[in-house]
Amino acid sequence: MALTFENVMEYYYKNPKFSDPSDISCRNLNPIKKWLKDQLKQNTGKNNDISSLIRKEGNKFYKEKSLTNSLKSYNSSMCYAQESSEEYFLALANRSAATFELERYEDCLKDVNLCLDSPTYPMNLRPKLYSRKDECLKKLDKISNTKNQFENDMAVKTEQLPLFENGENPNYAYAAPAIELRFNEEKGRHVVAKQTIKKGDTLFIEKAFAFGPIFDEHSRTMHMLKCHECLNDIYCGVPCRYCAKCIFCNSKCRDKSWEESHKWECRGMFGDIWYHLGIAYPAFRALLKGINSTLQTVELDNIKCFGDKEDNYSFFNSLLFDKDNKYLDASVMSITVVTYLKHYTNFFIWFLSQPKNCYSWTMHCLETFFELQLTKHILQFQNNSSIIEHWIEGKDLPSDKEPVACGIFPSVSIMNHSCKPNITNYFVCDTIVVKALEDIKKDEEICNCYGICYRNMNKIERQQNCSQLYHFKCNCVICSDPSKEMDVFDVFICTKCGNDIPKVINKKKIFLCQNCGTKVDNQILIDIYQNIELEEEENGVESLLNSLTRKKKLLNRYHSSLQKTCFKLYLFYKEIGNTKCMLKYFKKWLKIEKFKVGQDIQLFGFLLYEVGSFLFSKASTVEDKQMLDEAKNFLAEAKHICELHYPPYITHRI
């Protein structure tokens, strides 16, 4: 039975001395060595047979008109194919068909020309490529200002990154001058408003100090439509010359990645080493950046100046971490990386030969230092990193995001947590943009959300998560004020006067209404409510309307159950094209939701855009002027909200 990394971890949990740096001489590294040997025997590198299977899978997607999935498959097929083999160029030719259908004519033409210039591409298939090339040229003739599409896409994305209105903060890298860093014993380093900040103001624009692309669980490859080096979208990328896991924008990104880190990562890709090591992967890339730096840190209470765009390692190295939280896991992962580097690469020999290396290291001391430093970085990533998410393309305004990498942003990570944050963010390639989600007063703290949000967790759940994951008790604006909790509205009302009935306390069943003195039997209300919910499950429009009428007499007007029923009615009337009723129930749902969570949630922007667009599509006569006015108002509000949550290359579509 093959040894898994979970087995390795289990072994060292039974031998906790393994993580003691002062006692490394008596460590048993055999489980790690055996696991590495077994993994690297798999040799999941270039393989034309695998490439052919993946390409045929892409052909199925192509026939189904699932062009994005076909493109992913063709890119993956190229990654597995031997360089310059027939299989490589077959995948390239198939990719050109997908990019043609996606109207990426420059990309299509590039792939077609590479195939036609190759002596290994079959002669009998060339006529089809000549025909495709001719079609591309015709299409491009009709398009003015045909810049290289890759350069154009990059320009759209990077040029449309916002700019700080008053320049960048001179004492806080990547931050606006309206904010500053402060320190006290209770909060440590934290971010506050130096002056009044308006909703929508840009607070941070920070490029990731280091990141590691996320592996696909099924294929254990990287995202086949994102560059391994810069996370830009890929339509016409080039694979790594050796491993089958990574793809790049172009040869420039590939060469840069090789020099910075991939020459040490690549061998490990063959046996899925980095897939199993998880967060150790981006942490290792951060340590590589430190090698070209001083490997130093800054004092925690030094807040006069934070961050350095040229060399940010010492500031990253100062980020806090919890040594008691999964230290053994981090230690095992770091020693596995060091063992891999020692036995399967020439990394340490290379390091000792570097002119910047001014220390007289012995190999033993060097390995120990790298182990300790990498362990620290793994823990720093566990406590401070962000999942880089990109909006999923494919429609005018995407509603869903997908994780593409785990990255660290030292300046942004200084913000403390709040279950109700006053900022929002989005990512453009490997850069995070942080904006104010509401007006922020001078000296008010600026807080991020660490994924523990009051909209989908109650206070008990949030406190448990904060304690278990981050080892602190949250006292944010929501946690310190029970009246702001979401479920405060999920109560019954007195059937006589409509006054709220408090939730059951001490298992009491009978209450006196505090407003009119009527006796209320809580169990009877629960039974009535449950019957209404059961009847609503029939989902017919009559049962929904009847349910809504009965719930209004029983529940607080902002009860979550009323929201759900209104939303079901909105969807029903939208489906049958009854715009009047659709609007009625959409507005009811929106009114309740906004009252509870605020005005500018991303979901509101998406739905307002969706409803506004739907109304435009239905308005066809002069009598529809009111509907058009409604649509314009919805779209204007959608644009206002979406500018907080989406990058400009998406919001310009509205």
PDB file of C-alpha atoms in Angstrom, residues 215-492:
ATOM      1  CA  PHE A 215      -4.354  23.113  -8.195  1.00  0.00           C
ATOM      2  CA  ASP A 216      -7.395  21.538  -9.803  1.00  0.00           C
ATOM      3  CA  GLU A 217      -8.574  18.705  -7.527  1.00  0.00           C
ATOM      4  CA  HIS A 218      -9.295  16.378 -10.448  1.00  0.00           C
ATOM      5  CA  SER A 219      -6.320  16.876 -12.775  1.00  0.00           C
ATOM      6  CA  ARG A 220      -3.889  18.249 -10.162  1.00  0.00           C
ATOM      7  CA  THR A 221      -2.768  20.781 -12.755  1.00  0.00           C
ATOM      8  CA  MET A 222      -2.926  24.550 -12.390  1.00  0.00           C
ATOM      9  CA  HIS A 223      -5.780  26.580 -13.831  1.00  0.00           C
ATOM     10  CA  MET A 224      -5.456  26.080 -17.587  1.00  0.00           C
ATOM     11  CA  LEU A 225      -6.777  29.564 -18.425  1.00  0.00           C
ATOM     12  CA  LYS A 226      -4.553  31.552 -16.019  1.00  0.00           C
ATOM     13  CA  CYS A 227      -0.846  32.341 -16.383  1.00  0.00           C
ATOM     14  CA  HIS A 228       1.290  30.569 -13.777  1.00  0.00           C
ATOM     15  CA  GLU A 229       3.469  33.673 -13.495  1.00  0.00           C
ATOM     16  CA  CYS A 230       1.053  36.656 -13.505  1.00  0.00           C
ATOM     17  CA  LEU A 231      -2.496  35.152 -13.348  1.00  0.00           C
ATOM     18  CA  ASN A 232      -3.537  36.900 -16.530  1.00  0.00           C
ATOM     19  CA  ASP A 233      -6.215  35.203 -18.655  1.00  0.00           C
ATOM     20  CA  ILE A 234      -4.796  32.820 -21.240  1.00  0.00           C
ATOM     21  CA  TYR A 235      -6.195  32.093 -24.686  1.00  0.00           C
ATOM     22  CA  CYS A 236      -2.978  31.427 -26.547  1.00  0.00           C
ATOM     23  CA  GLY A 237      -0.502  30.333 -23.871  1.00  0.00           C
ATOM     24  CA  VAL A 238       2.678  28.267 -23.848  1.00  0.00           C
ATOM     25  CA  PRO A 239       3.272  25.304 -21.510  1.00  0.00           C
ATOM     26  CA  CYS A 240       6.276  24.586 -19.307  1.00  0.00           C
ATOM     27  CA  ARG A 241       8.973  22.807 -21.325  1.00  0.00           C
ATOM     28  CA  TYR A 242       9.272  20.015 -18.782  1.00  0.00           C
ATOM     29  CA  CYS A 243       6.308  19.466 -16.424  1.00  0.00           C
ATOM     30  CA  ALA A 244       2.686  19.009 -17.492  1.00  0.00           C
ATOM     31  CA  LYS A 245       1.133  21.216 -14.819  1.00  0.00           C
ATOM     32  CA  CYS A 246       1.758  24.856 -15.741  1.00  0.00           C
ATOM     33  CA  ILE A 247       0.911  27.172 -18.612  1.00  0.00           C
ATOM     34  CA  PHE A 248       2.039  30.767 -19.225  1.00  0.00           C
ATOM     35  CA  CYS A 249       0.898  33.851 -21.154  1.00  0.00           C
ATOM     36  CA  ASN A 250       3.934  33.687 -23.415  1.00  0.00           C
ATOM     37  CA  SER A 251       7.599  32.703 -23.455  1.00  0.00           C
ATOM     38  CA  LYS A 252       8.541  35.901 -21.581  1.00  0.00           C
ATOM     39  CA  CYS A 253       6.395  34.924 -18.568  1.00  0.00           C
ATOM     40  CA  ARG A 254       7.651  31.350 -18.815  1.00  0.00           C
ATOM     41  CA  ASP A 255      11.303  32.415 -18.742  1.00  0.00           C
ATOM     42  CA  LYS A 256      10.715  34.849 -15.884  1.00  0.00           C
ATOM     43  CA  SER A 257       8.937  32.179 -13.828  1.00  0.00           C
ATOM     44  CA  TRP A 258      11.734  29.708 -14.479  1.00  0.00           C
ATOM     45  CA  GLU A 259      14.399  32.074 -13.191  1.00  0.00           C
ATOM     46  CA  GLU A 260      12.399  33.192 -10.143  1.00  0.00           C
ATOM     47  CA  SER A 261      11.079  29.887  -8.864  1.00  0.00           C
ATOM     48  CA  HIS A 262       9.937  27.284 -11.347  1.00  0.00           C
ATOM     49  CA  LYS A 263      13.370  25.732 -11.885  1.00  0.00           C
ATOM     50  CA  TRP A 264      13.114  24.547  -8.252  1.00  0.00           C
ATOM     51  CA  GLU A 265       9.398  23.697  -8.378  1.00  0.00           C
ATOM     52  CA  CYS A 266       9.304  21.858 -11.692  1.00  0.00           C
ATOM     53  CA  ARG A 267      10.731  18.510 -10.593  1.00  0.00           C
ATOM     54  CA  GLY A 268       8.196  18.387  -7.757  1.00  0.00           C
ATOM     55  CA  MET A 269       5.353  18.902 -10.231  1.00  0.00           C
ATOM     56  CA  PHE A 270       6.152  15.507 -11.763  1.00  0.00           C
ATOM     57  CA  GLY A 271       5.059  13.676  -8.629  1.00  0.00           C
ATOM     58  CA  ASP A 272       2.339  16.107  -7.491  1.00  0.00           C
ATOM     59  CA  ILE A 273       4.555  17.098  -4.540  1.00  0.00           C
ATOM     60  CA  TRP A 274       3.286  20.688  -4.431  1.00  0.00           C
ATOM     61  CA  TYR A 275      -0.324  19.604  -4.761  1.00  0.00           C
ATOM     62  CA  HIS A 276      -0.006  17.604  -1.533  1.00  0.00           C
ATOM     63  CA  LEU A 277       2.019  20.261   0.295  1.00  0.00           C
ATOM     64  CA  GLY A 278      -0.697  22.888  -0.196  1.00  0.00           C
ATOM     65  CA  ILE A 279       0.096  26.218   1.436  1.00  0.00           C
ATOM     66  CA  ALA A 280       3.798  25.308   1.654  1.00  0.00           C
ATOM     67  CA  TYR A 281       3.912  26.008  -2.083  1.00  0.00           C
ATOM     68  CA  PRO A 282       3.264  29.798  -1.994  1.00  0.00           C
ATOM     69  CA  ALA A 283       5.265  30.003   1.266  1.00  0.00           C
ATOM     70  CA  PHE A 284       8.275  28.490  -0.520  1.00  0.00           C
ATOM     71  CA  ARG A 285       7.915  31.044  -3.318  1.00  0.00           C
ATOM     72  CA  ALA A 286       7.916  33.813  -0.688  1.00  0.00           C
ATOM     73  CA  LEU A 287      11.133  32.407   0.804  1.00  0.00           C
ATOM     74  CA  LEU A 288      12.752  32.438  -2.632  1.00  0.00           C
ATOM     75  CA  LYS A 289      12.051  36.168  -2.788  1.00  0.00           C
ATOM     76  CA  GLY A 290      13.783  36.499   0.589  1.00  0.00           C
ATOM     77  CA  ILE A 291      16.934  34.899  -0.807  1.00  0.00           C
ATOM     78  CA  ASN A 292      17.376  37.929  -3.055  1.00  0.00           C
ATOM     79  CA  SER A 293      16.684  40.181  -0.073  1.00  0.00           C
ATOM     80  CA  THR A 294      18.185  40.548   3.384  1.00  0.00           C
ATOM     81  CA  LEU A 295      16.073  37.797   4.994  1.00  0.00           C
ATOM     82  CA  GLN A 296      15.411  40.362   7.729  1.00  0.00           C
ATOM     83  CA  THR A 297      12.243  41.586   9.443  1.00  0.00           C
ATOM     84  CA  VAL A 298      10.962  44.880  10.853  1.00  0.00           C
ATOM     85  CA  GLU A 299       9.817  45.563  14.419  1.00  0.00           C
ATOM     86  CA  LEU A 300       6.110  45.051  15.048  1.00  0.00           C
ATOM     87  CA  ASP A 301       5.648  48.465  16.655  1.00  0.00           C
ATOM     88  CA  ASN A 302       7.477  50.248  13.839  1.00  0.00           C
ATOM     89  CA  ILE A 303       4.574  52.013  12.126  1.00  0.00           C
ATOM     90  CA  LYS A 304       6.335  55.110  10.828  1.00  0.00           C
ATOM     91  CA  CYS A 305       6.837  53.416   7.483  1.00  0.00           C
ATOM     92  CA  PHE A 306       5.472  50.106   6.210  1.00  0.00           C
ATOM     93  CA  GLY A 307       6.173  48.386   2.907  1.00  0.00           C
ATOM     94  CA  ASP A 308       8.699  48.667   0.106  1.00  0.00           C
ATOM     95  CA  LYS A 309       7.678  48.174  -3.514  1.00  0.00           C
ATOM     96  CA  GLU A 310      11.231  47.260  -4.518  1.00  0.00           C
ATOM     97  CA  ASP A 311      11.913  44.780  -1.691  1.00  0.00           C
ATOM     98  CA  ASN A 312       8.944  43.939   0.517  1.00  0.00           C
ATOM     99  CA  TYR A 313      10.355  40.785   2.119  1.00  0.00           C
ATOM    100  CA  SER A 314      11.224  42.275   5.520  1.00  0.00           C
ATOM    101  CA  PHE A 315       7.669  43.642   5.876  1.00  0.00           C
ATOM    102  CA  PHE A 316       6.124  40.339   4.824  1.00  0.00           C
ATOM    103  CA  ASN A 317       8.488  38.649   7.288  1.00  0.00           C
ATOM    104  CA  SER A 318       7.084  40.798  10.110  1.00  0.00           C
ATOM    105  CA  LEU A 319       3.510  39.544   9.733  1.00  0.00           C
ATOM    106  CA  LEU A 320       2.117  37.887  12.845  1.00  0.00           C
ATOM    107  CA  PHE A 321       1.382  34.181  13.111  1.00  0.00           C
ATOM    108  CA  ASP A 322       0.167  31.776  15.764  1.00  0.00           C
ATOM    109  CA  LYS A 323       2.920  29.283  16.590  1.00  0.00           C
ATOM    110  CA  ASP A 324       0.539  27.089  18.575  1.00  0.00           C
ATOM    111  CA  ASN A 325      -1.802  26.707  15.612  1.00  0.00           C
ATOM    112  CA  LYS A 326      -0.766  23.732  13.446  1.00  0.00           C
ATOM    113  CA  TYR A 327       2.947  24.246  14.087  1.00  0.00           C
ATOM    114  CA  LEU A 328       3.698  20.546  13.635  1.00  0.00           C
ATOM    115  CA  ASP A 329       1.895  20.515  10.270  1.00  0.00           C
ATOM    116  CA  ALA A 330       3.965  23.480   9.118  1.00  0.00           C
ATOM    117  CA  SER A 331       7.165  21.893  10.388  1.00  0.00           C
ATOM    118  CA  VAL A 332       6.542  18.596   8.575  1.00  0.00           C
ATOM    119  CA  MET A 333       5.722  20.447   5.344  1.00  0.00           C
ATOM    120  CA  SER A 334       8.834  22.640   5.559  1.00  0.00           C
ATOM    121  CA  ILE A 335      11.170  19.701   6.237  1.00  0.00           C
ATOM    122  CA  THR A 336       9.559  17.841   3.323  1.00  0.00           C
ATOM    123  CA  VAL A 337      10.371  20.807   1.060  1.00  0.00           C
ATOM    124  CA  VAL A 338      13.958  20.981   2.359  1.00  0.00           C
ATOM    125  CA  THR A 339      14.392  17.208   1.847  1.00  0.00           C
ATOM    126  CA  TYR A 340      13.014  17.504  -1.685  1.00  0.00           C
ATOM    127  CA  LEU A 341      15.367  20.406  -2.495  1.00  0.00           C
ATOM    128  CA  LYS A 342      18.350  18.536  -1.083  1.00  0.00           C
ATOM    129  CA  HIS A 343      17.803  15.198  -2.804  1.00  0.00           C
ATOM    130  CA  TYR A 344      16.092  16.122  -6.067  1.00  0.00           C
ATOM    131  CA  THR A 345      17.541  19.525  -6.980  1.00  0.00           C
ATOM    132  CA  ASN A 346      20.864  21.371  -6.708  1.00  0.00           C
ATOM    133  CA  PHE A 347      19.173  24.240  -4.838  1.00  0.00           C
ATOM    134  CA  PHE A 348      21.491  24.411  -1.815  1.00  0.00           C
ATOM    135  CA  ILE A 349      24.651  24.122  -3.922  1.00  0.00           C
ATOM    136  CA  TRP A 350      23.304  26.934  -6.101  1.00  0.00           C
ATOM    137  CA  PHE A 351      22.485  29.044  -3.046  1.00  0.00           C
ATOM    138  CA  LEU A 352      26.002  28.726  -1.589  1.00  0.00           C
ATOM    139  CA  SER A 353      27.471  29.872  -4.910  1.00  0.00           C
ATOM    140  CA  GLN A 354      25.435  33.077  -5.105  1.00  0.00           C
ATOM    141  CA  PRO A 355      27.476  36.312  -4.879  1.00  0.00           C
ATOM    142  CA  LYS A 356      24.820  37.863  -2.596  1.00  0.00           C
ATOM    143  CA  ASN A 357      25.405  35.086  -0.085  1.00  0.00           C
ATOM    144  CA  CYS A 358      27.707  36.737   2.470  1.00  0.00           C
ATOM    145  CA  TYR A 359      27.363  34.089   5.190  1.00  0.00           C
ATOM    146  CA  SER A 360      29.701  31.165   5.782  1.00  0.00           C
ATOM    147  CA  TRP A 361      27.062  28.482   5.860  1.00  0.00           C
ATOM    148  CA  THR A 362      27.641  24.821   6.492  1.00  0.00           C
ATOM    149  CA  MET A 363      25.144  22.633   4.646  1.00  0.00           C
ATOM    150  CA  HIS A 364      23.633  21.502   7.947  1.00  0.00           C
ATOM    151  CA  CYS A 365      23.144  25.088   9.187  1.00  0.00           C
ATOM    152  CA  LEU A 366      21.729  26.146   5.849  1.00  0.00           C
ATOM    153  CA  GLU A 367      19.138  23.363   5.805  1.00  0.00           C
ATOM    154  CA  THR A 368      18.146  24.110   9.405  1.00  0.00           C
ATOM    155  CA  PHE A 369      17.779  27.821   8.651  1.00  0.00           C
ATOM    156  CA  PHE A 370      15.615  27.141   5.601  1.00  0.00           C
ATOM    157  CA  GLU A 371      13.457  24.733   7.579  1.00  0.00           C
ATOM    158  CA  LEU A 372      12.791  27.272  10.336  1.00  0.00           C
ATOM    159  CA  GLN A 373      12.234  30.168   7.968  1.00  0.00           C
ATOM    160  CA  LEU A 374       9.884  28.182   5.727  1.00  0.00           C
ATOM    161  CA  THR A 375       7.935  26.932   8.755  1.00  0.00           C
ATOM    162  CA  LYS A 376       7.475  30.553   9.798  1.00  0.00           C
ATOM    163  CA  HIS A 377       6.307  31.538   6.310  1.00  0.00           C
ATOM    164  CA  ILE A 378       3.802  28.670   6.166  1.00  0.00           C
ATOM    165  CA  LEU A 379       2.304  29.880   9.456  1.00  0.00           C
ATOM    166  CA  GLN A 380       2.294  33.471   8.180  1.00  0.00           C
ATOM    167  CA  PHE A 381       0.402  32.364   5.075  1.00  0.00           C
ATOM    168  CA  GLN A 382      -2.074  30.413   7.199  1.00  0.00           C
ATOM    169  CA  ASN A 383      -2.829  33.553   9.240  1.00  0.00           C
ATOM    170  CA  ASN A 384      -2.483  36.334   6.668  1.00  0.00           C
ATOM    171  CA  SER A 385      -2.970  35.098   3.104  1.00  0.00           C
ATOM    172  CA  SER A 386      -5.916  35.794   0.816  1.00  0.00           C
ATOM    173  CA  ILE A 387      -7.560  33.552  -1.747  1.00  0.00           C
ATOM    174  CA  ILE A 388      -7.229  35.370  -5.056  1.00  0.00           C
ATOM    175  CA  GLU A 389     -10.593  35.033  -6.786  1.00  0.00           C
ATOM    176  CA  HIS A 390     -11.426  36.064 -10.324  1.00  0.00           C
ATOM    177  CA  TRP A 391     -14.895  36.717 -11.660  1.00  0.00           C
ATOM    178  CA  ILE A 392     -15.936  33.904 -13.996  1.00  0.00           C
ATOM    179  CA  GLU A 393     -16.219  35.229 -17.534  1.00  0.00           C
ATOM    180  CA  GLY A 394     -18.841  34.125 -20.008  1.00  0.00           C
ATOM    181  CA  LYS A 395     -21.614  36.684 -19.656  1.00  0.00           C
ATOM    182  CA  ASP A 396     -21.996  40.444 -19.415  1.00  0.00           C
ATOM    183  CA  LEU A 397     -21.935  40.606 -15.638  1.00  0.00           C
ATOM    184  CA  PRO A 398     -20.625  37.472 -13.909  1.00  0.00           C
ATOM    185  CA  SER A 399     -22.282  36.447 -10.656  1.00  0.00           C
ATOM    186  CA  ASP A 400     -19.717  33.915  -9.469  1.00  0.00           C
ATOM    187  CA  LYS A 401     -16.015  33.944  -8.635  1.00  0.00           C
ATOM    188  CA  GLU A 402     -13.486  31.129  -8.783  1.00  0.00           C
ATOM    189  CA  PRO A 403     -10.342  30.742  -6.666  1.00  0.00           C
ATOM    190  CA  VAL A 404      -7.193  30.865  -8.796  1.00  0.00           C
ATOM    191  CA  ALA A 405      -4.352  31.342  -6.298  1.00  0.00           C
ATOM    192  CA  CYS A 406      -3.350  31.796  -2.668  1.00  0.00           C
ATOM    193  CA  GLY A 407      -1.490  35.080  -2.289  1.00  0.00           C
ATOM    194  CA  ILE A 408      -0.182  37.384   0.382  1.00  0.00           C
ATOM    195  CA  PHE A 409      -0.575  41.169   0.451  1.00  0.00           C
ATOM    196  CA  PRO A 410       1.411  42.536   3.422  1.00  0.00           C
ATOM    197  CA  SER A 411      -0.096  46.037   3.463  1.00  0.00           C
ATOM    198  CA  VAL A 412      -3.703  44.824   3.109  1.00  0.00           C
ATOM    199  CA  SER A 413      -3.196  42.035   5.645  1.00  0.00           C
ATOM    200  CA  ILE A 414      -2.580  44.554   8.447  1.00  0.00           C
ATOM    201  CA  MET A 415      -6.332  45.280   8.555  1.00  0.00           C
ATOM    202  CA  ASN A 416      -8.092  43.604  11.466  1.00  0.00           C
ATOM    203  CA  HIS A 417     -11.223  41.478  11.092  1.00  0.00           C
ATOM    204  CA  SER A 418     -14.831  42.564  11.375  1.00  0.00           C
ATOM    205  CA  CYS A 419     -17.859  40.337  10.790  1.00  0.00           C
ATOM    206  CA  LYS A 420     -19.347  43.449   9.144  1.00  0.00           C
ATOM    207  CA  PRO A 421     -16.428  44.964   7.211  1.00  0.00           C
ATOM    208  CA  ASN A 422     -16.423  48.549   5.958  1.00  0.00           C
ATOM    209  CA  ILE A 423     -14.388  47.657   2.866  1.00  0.00           C
ATOM    210  CA  THR A 424     -14.761  45.422  -0.180  1.00  0.00           C
ATOM    211  CA  ASN A 425     -12.196  44.170  -2.686  1.00  0.00           C
ATOM    212  CA  TYR A 426     -11.654  42.604  -6.085  1.00  0.00           C
ATOM    213  CA  PHE A 427      -8.640  41.214  -7.933  1.00  0.00           C
ATOM    214  CA  VAL A 428      -7.120  42.073 -11.287  1.00  0.00           C
ATOM    215  CA  CYS A 429      -4.605  39.340 -12.176  1.00  0.00           C
ATOM    216  CA  ASP A 430      -2.364  39.219  -9.063  1.00  0.00           C
ATOM    217  CA  THR A 431      -3.321  42.683  -7.746  1.00  0.00           C
ATOM    218  CA  ILE A 432      -5.922  43.410  -5.069  1.00  0.00           C
ATOM    219  CA  VAL A 433      -8.007  46.596  -5.103  1.00  0.00           C
ATOM    220  CA  VAL A 434      -9.651  47.577  -1.810  1.00  0.00           C
ATOM    221  CA  LYS A 435     -12.473  50.137  -1.688  1.00  0.00           C
ATOM    222  CA  ALA A 436     -14.526  51.706   1.098  1.00  0.00           C
ATOM    223  CA  LEU A 437     -17.936  50.018   1.260  1.00  0.00           C
ATOM    224  CA  GLU A 438     -19.386  52.862   3.331  1.00  0.00           C
ATOM    225  CA  ASP A 439     -18.459  56.341   4.558  1.00  0.00           C
ATOM    226  CA  ILE A 440     -15.705  56.034   7.181  1.00  0.00           C
ATOM    227  CA  LYS A 441     -15.144  58.743   9.774  1.00  0.00           C
ATOM    228  CA  LYS A 442     -11.786  60.157  10.764  1.00  0.00           C
ATOM    229  CA  ASP A 443      -9.983  57.912  13.321  1.00  0.00           C
ATOM    230  CA  GLU A 444     -12.428  55.043  12.655  1.00  0.00           C
ATOM    231  CA  GLU A 445     -10.784  51.649  12.186  1.00  0.00           C
ATOM    232  CA  ILE A 446     -10.815  50.143   8.692  1.00  0.00           C
ATOM    233  CA  CYS A 447     -11.634  46.441   8.864  1.00  0.00           C
ATOM    234  CA  ASN A 448     -11.623  43.526   6.458  1.00  0.00           C
ATOM    235  CA  CYS A 449     -13.631  40.300   6.767  1.00  0.00           C
ATOM    236  CA  TYR A 450     -11.642  37.081   7.183  1.00  0.00           C
ATOM    237  CA  GLY A 451     -14.465  35.037   5.672  1.00  0.00           C
ATOM    238  CA  ILE A 452     -16.498  35.021   8.889  1.00  0.00           C
ATOM    239  CA  CYS A 453     -19.496  37.139   7.910  1.00  0.00           C
ATOM    240  CA  TYR A 454     -22.616  38.073   9.867  1.00  0.00           C
ATOM    241  CA  ARG A 455     -24.805  37.589   6.793  1.00  0.00           C
ATOM    242  CA  ASN A 456     -24.345  33.814   6.782  1.00  0.00           C
ATOM    243  CA  MET A 457     -23.328  32.971  10.375  1.00  0.00           C
ATOM    244  CA  ASN A 458     -24.903  33.731  13.730  1.00  0.00           C
ATOM    245  CA  LYS A 459     -22.842  35.118  16.609  1.00  0.00           C
ATOM    246  CA  ILE A 460     -22.094  31.738  18.194  1.00  0.00           C
ATOM    247  CA  GLU A 461     -20.844  30.318  14.874  1.00  0.00           C
ATOM    248  CA  ARG A 462     -18.744  33.412  14.193  1.00  0.00           C
ATOM    249  CA  GLN A 463     -17.134  33.408  17.624  1.00  0.00           C
ATOM    250  CA  GLN A 464     -16.307  29.710  17.292  1.00  0.00           C
ATOM    251  CA  ASN A 465     -14.664  30.302  13.906  1.00  0.00           C
ATOM    252  CA  CYS A 466     -12.700  33.318  15.115  1.00  0.00           C
ATOM    253  CA  SER A 467     -11.483  31.347  18.128  1.00  0.00           C
ATOM    254  CA  GLN A 468     -10.602  28.145  16.274  1.00  0.00           C
ATOM    255  CA  LEU A 469      -9.095  29.669  13.122  1.00  0.00           C
ATOM    256  CA  TYR A 470      -7.540  32.912  14.367  1.00  0.00           C
ATOM    257  CA  HIS A 471      -7.458  32.587  18.184  1.00  0.00           C
ATOM    258  CA  PHE A 472      -9.206  35.838  19.076  1.00  0.00           C
ATOM    259  CA  LYS A 473     -12.591  36.931  20.344  1.00  0.00           C
ATOM    260  CA  CYS A 474     -14.334  39.257  17.916  1.00  0.00           C
ATOM    261  CA  ASN A 475     -15.780  42.489  19.320  1.00  0.00           C
ATOM    262  CA  CYS A 476     -16.719  44.102  16.020  1.00  0.00           C
ATOM    263  CA  VAL A 477     -19.747  46.362  15.488  1.00  0.00           C
ATOM    264  CA  ILE A 478     -21.999  43.332  14.995  1.00  0.00           C
ATOM    265  CA  CYS A 479     -20.628  41.044  17.700  1.00  0.00           C
ATOM    266  CA  SER A 480     -20.827  43.810  20.316  1.00  0.00           C
ATOM    267  CA  ASP A 481     -24.416  44.826  19.448  1.00  0.00           C
ATOM    268  CA  PRO A 482     -27.029  42.009  19.434  1.00  0.00           C
ATOM    269  CA  SER A 483     -29.615  44.338  17.868  1.00  0.00           C
ATOM    270  CA  LYS A 484     -27.663  44.253  14.592  1.00  0.00           C
ATOM    271  CA  GLU A 485     -27.695  40.476  14.199  1.00  0.00           C
ATOM    272  CA  MET A 486     -29.505  39.098  11.131  1.00  0.00           C
ATOM    273  CA  ASP A 487     -31.779  36.789  13.093  1.00  0.00           C
ATOM    274  CA  VAL A 488     -33.097  39.585  15.317  1.00  0.00           C
ATOM    275  CA  PHE A 489     -35.893  40.002  12.752  1.00  0.00           C
ATOM    276  CA  ASP A 490     -36.785  36.301  12.621  1.00  0.00           C
ATOM    277  CA  VAL A 491     -39.538  36.526  15.236  1.00  0.00           C
ATOM    278  CA  PHE A 492     -43.306  36.138  15.400  1.00  0.00           C
TER     279      PHE A 492
END
